[in-house]
CSV table of C-alpha atoms and ligand atoms in Angstrom, one decimal:
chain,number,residue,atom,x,y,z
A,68,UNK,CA,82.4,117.2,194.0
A,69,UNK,CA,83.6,120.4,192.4
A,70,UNK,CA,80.8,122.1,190.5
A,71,UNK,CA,80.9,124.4,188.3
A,72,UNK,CA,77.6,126.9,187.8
A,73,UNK,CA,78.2,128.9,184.7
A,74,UNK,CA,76.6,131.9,184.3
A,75,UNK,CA,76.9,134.5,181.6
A,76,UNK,CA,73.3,137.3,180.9
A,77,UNK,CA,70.7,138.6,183.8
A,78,UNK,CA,68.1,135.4,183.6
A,79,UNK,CA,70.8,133.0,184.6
A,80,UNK,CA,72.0,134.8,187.6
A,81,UNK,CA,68.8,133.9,189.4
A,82,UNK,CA,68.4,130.6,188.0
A,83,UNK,CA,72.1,129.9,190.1
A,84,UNK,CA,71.4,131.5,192.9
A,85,UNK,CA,69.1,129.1,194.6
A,86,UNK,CA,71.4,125.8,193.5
A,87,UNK,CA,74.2,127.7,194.5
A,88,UNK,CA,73.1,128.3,198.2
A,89,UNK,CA,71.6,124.8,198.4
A,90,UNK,CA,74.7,123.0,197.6
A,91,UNK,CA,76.8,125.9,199.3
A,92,UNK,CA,75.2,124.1,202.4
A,93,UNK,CA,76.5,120.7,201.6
A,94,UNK,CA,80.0,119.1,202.4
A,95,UNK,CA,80.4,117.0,199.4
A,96,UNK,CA,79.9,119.9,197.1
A,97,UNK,CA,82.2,122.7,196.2
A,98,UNK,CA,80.1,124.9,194.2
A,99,UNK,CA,82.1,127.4,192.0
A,100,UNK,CA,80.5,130.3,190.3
A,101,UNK,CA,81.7,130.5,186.8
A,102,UNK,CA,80.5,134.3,184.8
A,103,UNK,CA,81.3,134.0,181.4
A,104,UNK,CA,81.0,138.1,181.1
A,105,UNK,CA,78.1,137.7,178.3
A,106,UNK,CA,76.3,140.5,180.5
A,107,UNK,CA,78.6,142.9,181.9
A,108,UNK,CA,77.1,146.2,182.7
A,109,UNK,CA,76.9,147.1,186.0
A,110,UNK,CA,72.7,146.9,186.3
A,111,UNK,CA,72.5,143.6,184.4
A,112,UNK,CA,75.0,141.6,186.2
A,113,UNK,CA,76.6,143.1,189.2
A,114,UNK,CA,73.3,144.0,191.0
A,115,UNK,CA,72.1,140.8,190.5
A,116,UNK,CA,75.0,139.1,192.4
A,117,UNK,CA,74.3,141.4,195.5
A,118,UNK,CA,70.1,141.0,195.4
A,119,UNK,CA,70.4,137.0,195.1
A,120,UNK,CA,73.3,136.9,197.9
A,121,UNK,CA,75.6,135.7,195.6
A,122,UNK,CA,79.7,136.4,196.1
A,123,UNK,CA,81.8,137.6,193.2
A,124,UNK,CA,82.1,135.3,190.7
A,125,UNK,CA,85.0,132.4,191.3
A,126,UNK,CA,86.0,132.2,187.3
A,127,UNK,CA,85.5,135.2,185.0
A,128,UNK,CA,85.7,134.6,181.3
A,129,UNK,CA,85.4,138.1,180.3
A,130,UNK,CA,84.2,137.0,176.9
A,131,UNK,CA,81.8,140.4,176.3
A,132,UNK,CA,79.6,141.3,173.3
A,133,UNK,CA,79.9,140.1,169.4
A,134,UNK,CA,78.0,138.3,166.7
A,135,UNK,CA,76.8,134.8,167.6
A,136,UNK,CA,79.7,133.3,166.5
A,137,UNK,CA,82.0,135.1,168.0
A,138,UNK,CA,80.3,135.0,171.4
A,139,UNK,CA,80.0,131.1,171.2
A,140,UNK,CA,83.5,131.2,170.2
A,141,UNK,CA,85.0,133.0,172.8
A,142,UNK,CA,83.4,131.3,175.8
A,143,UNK,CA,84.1,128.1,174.5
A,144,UNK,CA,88.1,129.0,173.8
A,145,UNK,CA,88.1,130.6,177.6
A,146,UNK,CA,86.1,127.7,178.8
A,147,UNK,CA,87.8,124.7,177.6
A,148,UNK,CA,91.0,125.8,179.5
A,149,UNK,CA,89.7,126.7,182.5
A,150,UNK,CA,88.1,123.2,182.8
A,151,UNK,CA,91.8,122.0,181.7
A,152,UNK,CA,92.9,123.8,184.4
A,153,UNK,CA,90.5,122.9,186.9
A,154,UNK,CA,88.9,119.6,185.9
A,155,UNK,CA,85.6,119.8,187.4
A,156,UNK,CA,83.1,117.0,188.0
A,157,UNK,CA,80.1,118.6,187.1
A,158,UNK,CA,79.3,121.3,185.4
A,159,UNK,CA,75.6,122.8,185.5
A,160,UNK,CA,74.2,125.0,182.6
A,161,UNK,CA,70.9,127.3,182.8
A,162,UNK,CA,68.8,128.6,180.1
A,163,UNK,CA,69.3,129.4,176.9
A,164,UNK,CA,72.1,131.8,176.2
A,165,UNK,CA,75.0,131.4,173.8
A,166,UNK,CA,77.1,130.8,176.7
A,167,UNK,CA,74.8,127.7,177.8
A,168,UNK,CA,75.6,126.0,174.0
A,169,UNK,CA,79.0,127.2,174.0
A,170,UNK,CA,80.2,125.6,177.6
A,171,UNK,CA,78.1,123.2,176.9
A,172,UNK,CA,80.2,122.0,174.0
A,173,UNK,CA,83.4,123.1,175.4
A,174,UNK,CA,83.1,120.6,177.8
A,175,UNK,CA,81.7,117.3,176.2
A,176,UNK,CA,84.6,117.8,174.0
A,177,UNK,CA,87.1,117.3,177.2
A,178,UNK,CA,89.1,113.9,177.3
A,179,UNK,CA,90.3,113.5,181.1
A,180,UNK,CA,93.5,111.7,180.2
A,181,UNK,CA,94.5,110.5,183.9
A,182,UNK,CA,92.3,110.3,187.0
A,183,UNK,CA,88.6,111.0,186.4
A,184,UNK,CA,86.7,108.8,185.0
A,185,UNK,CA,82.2,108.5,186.0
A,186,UNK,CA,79.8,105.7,184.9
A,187,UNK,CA,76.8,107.5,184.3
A,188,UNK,CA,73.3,105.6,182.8
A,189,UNK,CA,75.8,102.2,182.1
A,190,UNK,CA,78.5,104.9,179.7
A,191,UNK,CA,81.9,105.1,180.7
A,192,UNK,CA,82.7,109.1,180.5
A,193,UNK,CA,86.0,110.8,180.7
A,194,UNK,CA,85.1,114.2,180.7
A,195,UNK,CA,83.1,116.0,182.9
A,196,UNK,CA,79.5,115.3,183.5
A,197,UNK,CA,77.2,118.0,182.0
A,198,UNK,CA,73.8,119.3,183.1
A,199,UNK,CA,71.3,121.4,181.7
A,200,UNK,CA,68.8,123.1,184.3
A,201,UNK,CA,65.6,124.7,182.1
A,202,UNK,CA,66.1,121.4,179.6
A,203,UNK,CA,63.4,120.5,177.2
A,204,UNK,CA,61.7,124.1,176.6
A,205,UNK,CA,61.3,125.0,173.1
A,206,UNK,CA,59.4,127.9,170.7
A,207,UNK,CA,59.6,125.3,167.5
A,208,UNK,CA,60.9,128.3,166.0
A,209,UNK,CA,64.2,128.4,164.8
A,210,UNK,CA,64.7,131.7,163.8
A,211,UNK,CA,65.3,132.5,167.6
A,212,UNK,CA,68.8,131.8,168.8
A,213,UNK,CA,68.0,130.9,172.1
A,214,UNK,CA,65.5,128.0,170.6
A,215,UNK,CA,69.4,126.8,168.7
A,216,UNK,CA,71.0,126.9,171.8
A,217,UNK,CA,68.4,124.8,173.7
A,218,UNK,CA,68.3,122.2,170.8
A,219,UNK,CA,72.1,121.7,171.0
A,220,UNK,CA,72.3,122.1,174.6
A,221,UNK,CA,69.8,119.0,175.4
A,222,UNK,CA,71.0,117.0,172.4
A,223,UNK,CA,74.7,117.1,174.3
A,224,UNK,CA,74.3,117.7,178.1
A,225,UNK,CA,74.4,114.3,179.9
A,226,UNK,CA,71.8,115.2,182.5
A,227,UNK,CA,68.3,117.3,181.9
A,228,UNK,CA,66.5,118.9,184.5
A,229,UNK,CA,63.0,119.9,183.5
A,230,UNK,CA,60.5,122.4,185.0
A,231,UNK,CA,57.3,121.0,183.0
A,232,UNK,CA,55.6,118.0,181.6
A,233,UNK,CA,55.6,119.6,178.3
A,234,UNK,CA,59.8,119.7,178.2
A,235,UNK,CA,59.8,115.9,178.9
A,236,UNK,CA,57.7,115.3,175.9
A,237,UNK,CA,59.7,117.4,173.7
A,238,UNK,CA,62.7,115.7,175.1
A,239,UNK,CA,61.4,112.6,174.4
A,240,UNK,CA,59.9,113.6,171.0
A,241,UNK,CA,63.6,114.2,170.0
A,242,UNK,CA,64.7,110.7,170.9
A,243,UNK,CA,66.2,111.5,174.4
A,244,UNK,CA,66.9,108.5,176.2
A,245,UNK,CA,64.6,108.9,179.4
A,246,UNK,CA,66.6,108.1,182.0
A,247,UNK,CA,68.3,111.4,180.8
A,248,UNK,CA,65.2,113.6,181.4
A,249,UNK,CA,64.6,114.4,185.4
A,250,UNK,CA,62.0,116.7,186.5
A,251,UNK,CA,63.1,119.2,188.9
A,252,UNK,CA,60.7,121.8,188.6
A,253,UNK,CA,61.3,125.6,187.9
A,254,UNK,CA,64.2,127.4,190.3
A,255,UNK,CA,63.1,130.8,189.3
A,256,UNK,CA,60.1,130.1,191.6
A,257,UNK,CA,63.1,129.5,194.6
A,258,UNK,CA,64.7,132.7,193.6
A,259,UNK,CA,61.5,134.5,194.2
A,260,UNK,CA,60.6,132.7,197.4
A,261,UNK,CA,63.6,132.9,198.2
A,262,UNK,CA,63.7,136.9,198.5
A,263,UNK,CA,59.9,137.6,198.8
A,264,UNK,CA,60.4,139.5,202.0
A,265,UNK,CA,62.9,141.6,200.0
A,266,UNK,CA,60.8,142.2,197.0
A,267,UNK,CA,57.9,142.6,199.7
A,268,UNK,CA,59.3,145.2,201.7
A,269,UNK,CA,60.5,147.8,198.4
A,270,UNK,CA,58.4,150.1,197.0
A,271,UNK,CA,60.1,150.8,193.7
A,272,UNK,CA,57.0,152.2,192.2
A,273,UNK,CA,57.2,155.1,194.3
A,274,UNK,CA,60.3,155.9,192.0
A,275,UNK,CA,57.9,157.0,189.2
A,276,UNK,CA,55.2,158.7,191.7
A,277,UNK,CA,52.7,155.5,190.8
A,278,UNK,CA,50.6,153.4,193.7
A,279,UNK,CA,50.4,149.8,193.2
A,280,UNK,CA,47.8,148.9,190.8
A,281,UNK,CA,47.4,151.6,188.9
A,282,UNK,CA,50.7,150.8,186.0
A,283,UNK,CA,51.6,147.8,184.0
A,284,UNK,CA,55.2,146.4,183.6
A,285,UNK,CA,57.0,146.2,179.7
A,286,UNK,CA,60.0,144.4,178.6
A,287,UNK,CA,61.1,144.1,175.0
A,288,UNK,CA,64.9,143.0,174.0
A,289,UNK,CA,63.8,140.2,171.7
A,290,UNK,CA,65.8,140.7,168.3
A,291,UNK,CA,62.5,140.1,166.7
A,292,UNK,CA,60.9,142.7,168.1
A,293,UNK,CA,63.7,145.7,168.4
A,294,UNK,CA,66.4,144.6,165.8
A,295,UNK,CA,64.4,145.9,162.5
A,296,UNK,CA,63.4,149.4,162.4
A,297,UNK,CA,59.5,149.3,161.7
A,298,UNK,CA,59.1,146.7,164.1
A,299,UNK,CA,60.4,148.9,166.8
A,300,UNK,CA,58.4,151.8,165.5
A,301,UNK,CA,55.8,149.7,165.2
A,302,UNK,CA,56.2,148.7,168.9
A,303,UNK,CA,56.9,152.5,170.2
A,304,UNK,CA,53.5,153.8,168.7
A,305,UNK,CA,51.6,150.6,170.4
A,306,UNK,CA,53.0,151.4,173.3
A,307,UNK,CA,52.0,155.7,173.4
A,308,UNK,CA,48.6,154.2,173.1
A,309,UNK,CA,48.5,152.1,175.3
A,310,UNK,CA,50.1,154.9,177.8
A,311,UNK,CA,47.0,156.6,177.8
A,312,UNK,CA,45.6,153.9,178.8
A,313,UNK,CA,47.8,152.9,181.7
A,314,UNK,CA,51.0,154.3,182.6
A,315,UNK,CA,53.9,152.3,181.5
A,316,UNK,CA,57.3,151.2,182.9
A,317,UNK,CA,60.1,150.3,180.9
A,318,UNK,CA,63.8,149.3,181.8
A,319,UNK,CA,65.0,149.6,178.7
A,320,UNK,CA,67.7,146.5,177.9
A,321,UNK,CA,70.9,147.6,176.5
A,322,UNK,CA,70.0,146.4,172.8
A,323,UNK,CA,66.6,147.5,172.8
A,324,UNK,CA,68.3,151.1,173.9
A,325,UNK,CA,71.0,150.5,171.3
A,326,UNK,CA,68.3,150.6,168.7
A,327,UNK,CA,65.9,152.8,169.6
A,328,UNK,CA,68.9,155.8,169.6
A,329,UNK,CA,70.2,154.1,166.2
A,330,UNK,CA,66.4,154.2,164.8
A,331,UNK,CA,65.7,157.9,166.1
A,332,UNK,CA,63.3,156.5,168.3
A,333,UNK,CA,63.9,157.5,172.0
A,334,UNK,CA,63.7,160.8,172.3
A,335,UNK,CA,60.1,160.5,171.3
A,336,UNK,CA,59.5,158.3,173.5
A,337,UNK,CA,61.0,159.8,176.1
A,338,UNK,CA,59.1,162.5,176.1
A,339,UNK,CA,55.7,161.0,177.0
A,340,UNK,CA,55.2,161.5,181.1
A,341,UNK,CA,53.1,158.3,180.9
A,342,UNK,CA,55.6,156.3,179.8
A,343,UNK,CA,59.2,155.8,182.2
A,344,UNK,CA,62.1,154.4,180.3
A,345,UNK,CA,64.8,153.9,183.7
A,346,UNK,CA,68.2,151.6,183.0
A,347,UNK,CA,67.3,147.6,183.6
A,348,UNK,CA,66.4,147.3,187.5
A,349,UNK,CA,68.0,144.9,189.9
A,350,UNK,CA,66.3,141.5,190.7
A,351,UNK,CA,64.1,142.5,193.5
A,352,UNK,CA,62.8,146.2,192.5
A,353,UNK,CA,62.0,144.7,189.6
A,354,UNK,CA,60.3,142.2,191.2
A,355,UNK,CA,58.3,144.2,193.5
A,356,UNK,CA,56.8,146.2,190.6
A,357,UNK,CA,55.6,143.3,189.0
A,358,UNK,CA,53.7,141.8,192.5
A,359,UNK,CA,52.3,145.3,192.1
A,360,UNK,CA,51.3,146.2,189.1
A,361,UNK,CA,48.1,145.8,186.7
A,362,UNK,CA,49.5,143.5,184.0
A,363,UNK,CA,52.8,142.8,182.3
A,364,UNK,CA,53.3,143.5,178.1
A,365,UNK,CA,57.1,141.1,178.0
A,366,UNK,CA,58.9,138.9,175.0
A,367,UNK,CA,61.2,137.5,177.9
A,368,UNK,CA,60.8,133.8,178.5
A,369,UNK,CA,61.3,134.4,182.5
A,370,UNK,CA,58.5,136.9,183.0
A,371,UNK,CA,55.9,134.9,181.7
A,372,UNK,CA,56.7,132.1,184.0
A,373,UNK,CA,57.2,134.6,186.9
A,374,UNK,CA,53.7,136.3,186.3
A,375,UNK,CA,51.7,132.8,185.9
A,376,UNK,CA,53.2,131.9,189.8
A,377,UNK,CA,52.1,135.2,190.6
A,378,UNK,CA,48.6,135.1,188.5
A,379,UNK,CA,49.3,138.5,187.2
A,380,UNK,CA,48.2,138.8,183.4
A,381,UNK,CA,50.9,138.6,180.8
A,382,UNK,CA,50.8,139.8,177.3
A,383,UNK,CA,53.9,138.1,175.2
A,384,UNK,CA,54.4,140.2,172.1
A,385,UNK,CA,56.0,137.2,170.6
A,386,UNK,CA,54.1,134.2,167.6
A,387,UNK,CA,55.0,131.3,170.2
A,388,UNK,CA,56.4,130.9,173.1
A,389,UNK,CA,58.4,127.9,174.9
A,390,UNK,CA,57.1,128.1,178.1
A,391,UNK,CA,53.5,126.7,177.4
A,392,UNK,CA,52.5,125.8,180.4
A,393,UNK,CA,52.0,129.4,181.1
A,394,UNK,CA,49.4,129.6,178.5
A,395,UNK,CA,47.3,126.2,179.2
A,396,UNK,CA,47.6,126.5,183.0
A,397,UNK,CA,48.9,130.4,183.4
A,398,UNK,CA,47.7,134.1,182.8
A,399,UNK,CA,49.8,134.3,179.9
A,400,UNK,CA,48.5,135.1,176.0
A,401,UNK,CA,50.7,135.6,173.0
A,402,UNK,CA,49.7,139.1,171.5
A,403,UNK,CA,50.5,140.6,168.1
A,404,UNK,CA,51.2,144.6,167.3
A,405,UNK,CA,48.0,144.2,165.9
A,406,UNK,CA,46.0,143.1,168.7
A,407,UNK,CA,48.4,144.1,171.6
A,408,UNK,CA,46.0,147.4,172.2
A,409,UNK,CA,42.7,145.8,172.4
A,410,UNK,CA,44.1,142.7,174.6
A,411,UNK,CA,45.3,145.3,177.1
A,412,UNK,CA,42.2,147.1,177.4
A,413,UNK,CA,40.4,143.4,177.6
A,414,UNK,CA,42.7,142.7,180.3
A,415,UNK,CA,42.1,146.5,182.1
A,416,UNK,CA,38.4,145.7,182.0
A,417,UNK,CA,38.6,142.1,184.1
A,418,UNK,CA,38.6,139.8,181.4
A,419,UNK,CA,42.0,137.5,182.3
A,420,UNK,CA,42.8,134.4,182.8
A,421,UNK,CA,43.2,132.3,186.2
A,422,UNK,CA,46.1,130.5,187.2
A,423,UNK,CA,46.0,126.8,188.2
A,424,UNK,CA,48.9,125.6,190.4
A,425,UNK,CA,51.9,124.2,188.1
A,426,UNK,CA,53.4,120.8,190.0
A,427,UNK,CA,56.7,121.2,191.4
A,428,UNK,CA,56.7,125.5,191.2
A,429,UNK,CA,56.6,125.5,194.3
A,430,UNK,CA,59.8,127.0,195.6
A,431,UNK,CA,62.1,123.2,195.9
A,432,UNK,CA,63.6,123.2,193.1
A,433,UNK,CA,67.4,123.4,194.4
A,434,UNK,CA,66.6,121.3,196.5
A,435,UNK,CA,65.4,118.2,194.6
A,436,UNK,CA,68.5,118.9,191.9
A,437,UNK,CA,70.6,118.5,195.1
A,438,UNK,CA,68.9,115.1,196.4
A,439,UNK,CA,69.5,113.8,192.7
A,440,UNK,CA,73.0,114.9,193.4
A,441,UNK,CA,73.4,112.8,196.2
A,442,UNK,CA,72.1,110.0,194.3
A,443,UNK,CA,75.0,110.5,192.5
A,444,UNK,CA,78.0,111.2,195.1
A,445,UNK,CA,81.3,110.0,193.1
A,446,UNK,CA,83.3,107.6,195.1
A,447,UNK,CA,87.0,108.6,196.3
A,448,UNK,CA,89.3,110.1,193.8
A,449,UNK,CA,92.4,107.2,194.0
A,450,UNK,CA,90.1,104.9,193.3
A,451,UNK,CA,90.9,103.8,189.3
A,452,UNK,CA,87.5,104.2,188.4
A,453,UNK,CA,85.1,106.5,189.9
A,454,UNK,CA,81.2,105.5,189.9
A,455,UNK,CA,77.8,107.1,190.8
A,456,UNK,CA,76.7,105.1,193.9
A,457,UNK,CA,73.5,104.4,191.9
A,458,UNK,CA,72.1,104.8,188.7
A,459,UNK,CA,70.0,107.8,187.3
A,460,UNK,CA,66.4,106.8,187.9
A,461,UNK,CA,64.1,108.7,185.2
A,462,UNK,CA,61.1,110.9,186.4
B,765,UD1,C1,70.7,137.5,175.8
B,765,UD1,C2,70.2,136.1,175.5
B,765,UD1,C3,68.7,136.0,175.7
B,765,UD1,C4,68.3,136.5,177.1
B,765,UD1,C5,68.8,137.9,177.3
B,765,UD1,C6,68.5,138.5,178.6
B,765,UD1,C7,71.5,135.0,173.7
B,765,UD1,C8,71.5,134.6,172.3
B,765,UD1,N1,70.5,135.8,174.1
B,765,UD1,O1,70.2,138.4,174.9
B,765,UD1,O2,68.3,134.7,175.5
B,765,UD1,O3,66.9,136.6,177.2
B,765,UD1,O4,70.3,137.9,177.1
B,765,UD1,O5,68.9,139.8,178.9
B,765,UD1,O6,72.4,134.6,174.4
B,765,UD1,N2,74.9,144.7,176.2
B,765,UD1,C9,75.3,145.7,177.0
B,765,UD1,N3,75.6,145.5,178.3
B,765,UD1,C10,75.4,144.2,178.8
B,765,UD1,C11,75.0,143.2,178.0
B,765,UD1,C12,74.7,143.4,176.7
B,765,UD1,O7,75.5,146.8,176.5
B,765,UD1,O8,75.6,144.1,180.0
B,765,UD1,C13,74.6,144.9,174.7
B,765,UD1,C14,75.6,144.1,173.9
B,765,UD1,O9,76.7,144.8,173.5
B,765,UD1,C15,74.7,143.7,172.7
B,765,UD1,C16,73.3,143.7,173.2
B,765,UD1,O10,73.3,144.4,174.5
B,765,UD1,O11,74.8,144.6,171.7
B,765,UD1,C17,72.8,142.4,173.4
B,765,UD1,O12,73.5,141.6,174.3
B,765,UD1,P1,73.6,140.0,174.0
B,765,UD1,O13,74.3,139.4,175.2
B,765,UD1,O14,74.2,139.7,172.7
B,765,UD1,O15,72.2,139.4,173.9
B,765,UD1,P2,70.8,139.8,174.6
B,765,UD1,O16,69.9,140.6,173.7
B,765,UD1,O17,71.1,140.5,176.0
């Protein structure tokens, strides 16, 4: 079965990872890595690779930066002929990126003229079978692009991997047949089990002179938050307080850098000794100053799933979020500008929530994508019609 695992910005790379070792381990699979060159500075894509063991990419698409459009556009141009070229069987998705939609519709677009044909769910398709691993989350607000991209990307992919009870719902909400909804769990969990001695065994707070426990953890890149001037002013003078407070570190993503020097922002904040701006960190130093720091102030989406495993309290400067679970069984609470201070020092004085244990986070992830897999070994290519061995059972 050749597989194709796209990848494209820094949360998908360890959201392969895992799959891609699992299946790498399995003689009916031939898992290709497929970048799509969405991220392609050197600390947001190539460190990545080396912390999660993963070899250069297989495909490159090269399809850089650009508005929406243009980004969507030029993966799926790249795309569709490479999957011309190479006519895979599968082809997995992650996330929610531009280059999840834009593969994603690259591909269901395909007609296999001669050959390949799958029965999936009682449908004849002659194309390649799509999947989306991270299916069902969503903010309900569609100002965000990633919440488009999620919305098109279950509403096309032929197989959905969920990670909670709250994705099937919305899958289901949205008129999803079931037996297109499986939950898997959530493989960011296997990507940090999966290098917990590594993340273990770093001391990347040292870098700023800081012992564990005495610092908290920010990441802001969200257009929301750093693409209109006040906001980001807005957000720089919440966090100088807060640095009195509690020393702060900061790997500053490219955009949110981008704007700060366009807005006349950094060198202000640069010059605050509480408050350490370094370049986005590879997987595992990041990592390891998260297991040690205080708390976390984020707007990513894989942070506040990461800190809930961990039961480190999260701050998400964002109105919603579409990893609930995090807040009804997690450590996480959406914050405001307005309240962002006074949350931190509620969360600096003990008052935080517990974690409860969040069914199938538990580090198996790849590995129950990969018994579904079986479930669906194709049979020999000369045959005229190829057909899963057994139909998709829903979760
Ligand atoms: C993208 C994803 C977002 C994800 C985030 C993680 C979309 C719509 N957004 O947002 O869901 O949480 O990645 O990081 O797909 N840039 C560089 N170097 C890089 C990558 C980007 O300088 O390696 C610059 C680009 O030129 C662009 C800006 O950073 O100006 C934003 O990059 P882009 O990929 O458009 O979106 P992100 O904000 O990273």
């Amino acid at each position: 079965m050749l597989i194709h695992l796209i990848c494209a910005a820094r949360p998908n790379f360890m959201k392969i990872a895992p799959l891609y070792h699992a299946l790498k381990k399995k003689t009916w699979a031939n898992p290709v890595i497929v970048h799509t060159g969405q991220h392609y500075d050197i600390n947001m894509s190539d460190a990545f690779f080396q912390d999660l063991g993963l070899p250069s990419p297989d495909i490159h698409l090269g399809a850089g930066s650009g508005t929406h459009a243009e980004q969507t556009g030029k993966v799926m141009m790249a795309y569709e002929k490479v999957i011309q070229d190479t006519k895979p069987d599968l082809i997995v998705v992650v996330g929610d990126v531009n280059s999840t939609v834009a593969c994603t519709m690259a591909a269901v677009k395909i007609l296999y003229k001669n050959g390949k044909k799958f029965k999936l769910n009682g449908e004849i398709i002659r194309r390649p079978i799509v999947a989306h691993l991270e299916a069902g989350l969503r903010s309900f607000d569609r100002a965000m692009p990633e919440e488009i991209n999620r919305i098109v990307t279950d509403s096309l992919a032929d197989i959905l991997w969920t990670p909670s009870p709250d994705a099937d719902d919305n899958l289901r909400r949205e008129g999803i047949a079931p037996e297109r909804i499986i939950r898997v769990g959530n493989i960011m969990i296997d990507s940090l089990e999966m290098l917990r001695a590594k993340i273990e065994s770093q001391e990347a707070y040292s870098d700023f002179h800081l012992q564990p426990s005495t610092y908290a953890v920010v990441t802001i890149h969200r257009p929301s938050n750093v693409d209109d001037p006040q906001t980001l002013k807005s957000v720089c003078e919440a966090l100088t307080k807060i640095s009195q407070k509690i020393p702060l570190i900061f790997p500053i993503h490219p955009r949110t850098r981008k704007n700060l020097h366009k807005y006349g922002l950094l060198s202000q904040l640069d010059k605050n000794e509480r408050l350490f701006l370094p370049e986005p960190i590879s997987y595992a130093r990041f990592m390891n100053l998260v297991f040690n720091c205080r708390l976390v102030i984020t707007d990513s989406g894989g942070i506040q799933e990461e800190t809930t495993y961990l039961g480190i309290p999260c701050l998400t400067l964002r109105p919603n979020t579409e990893r609930p679970v995090t807040i009804t069984h997690g450590t996480n609470e959406l914050c405001t500008l307005e309240n962002l201070e006074e949350k931190v020092s509620n969360m600096l004085n003990g008052y935080h929530k517990q974690p409860e244990k969040i069914e199938y986070w538990d580090g198996k992830t790849a590995q129950r994508i990969v018994e579904h897999l079986e479930g669906l070994a194709v049979e020999p290519e000369d045959q005229s019609t190829q057909i899963f061995k057994r139909p998709l059972a829903a979760k």
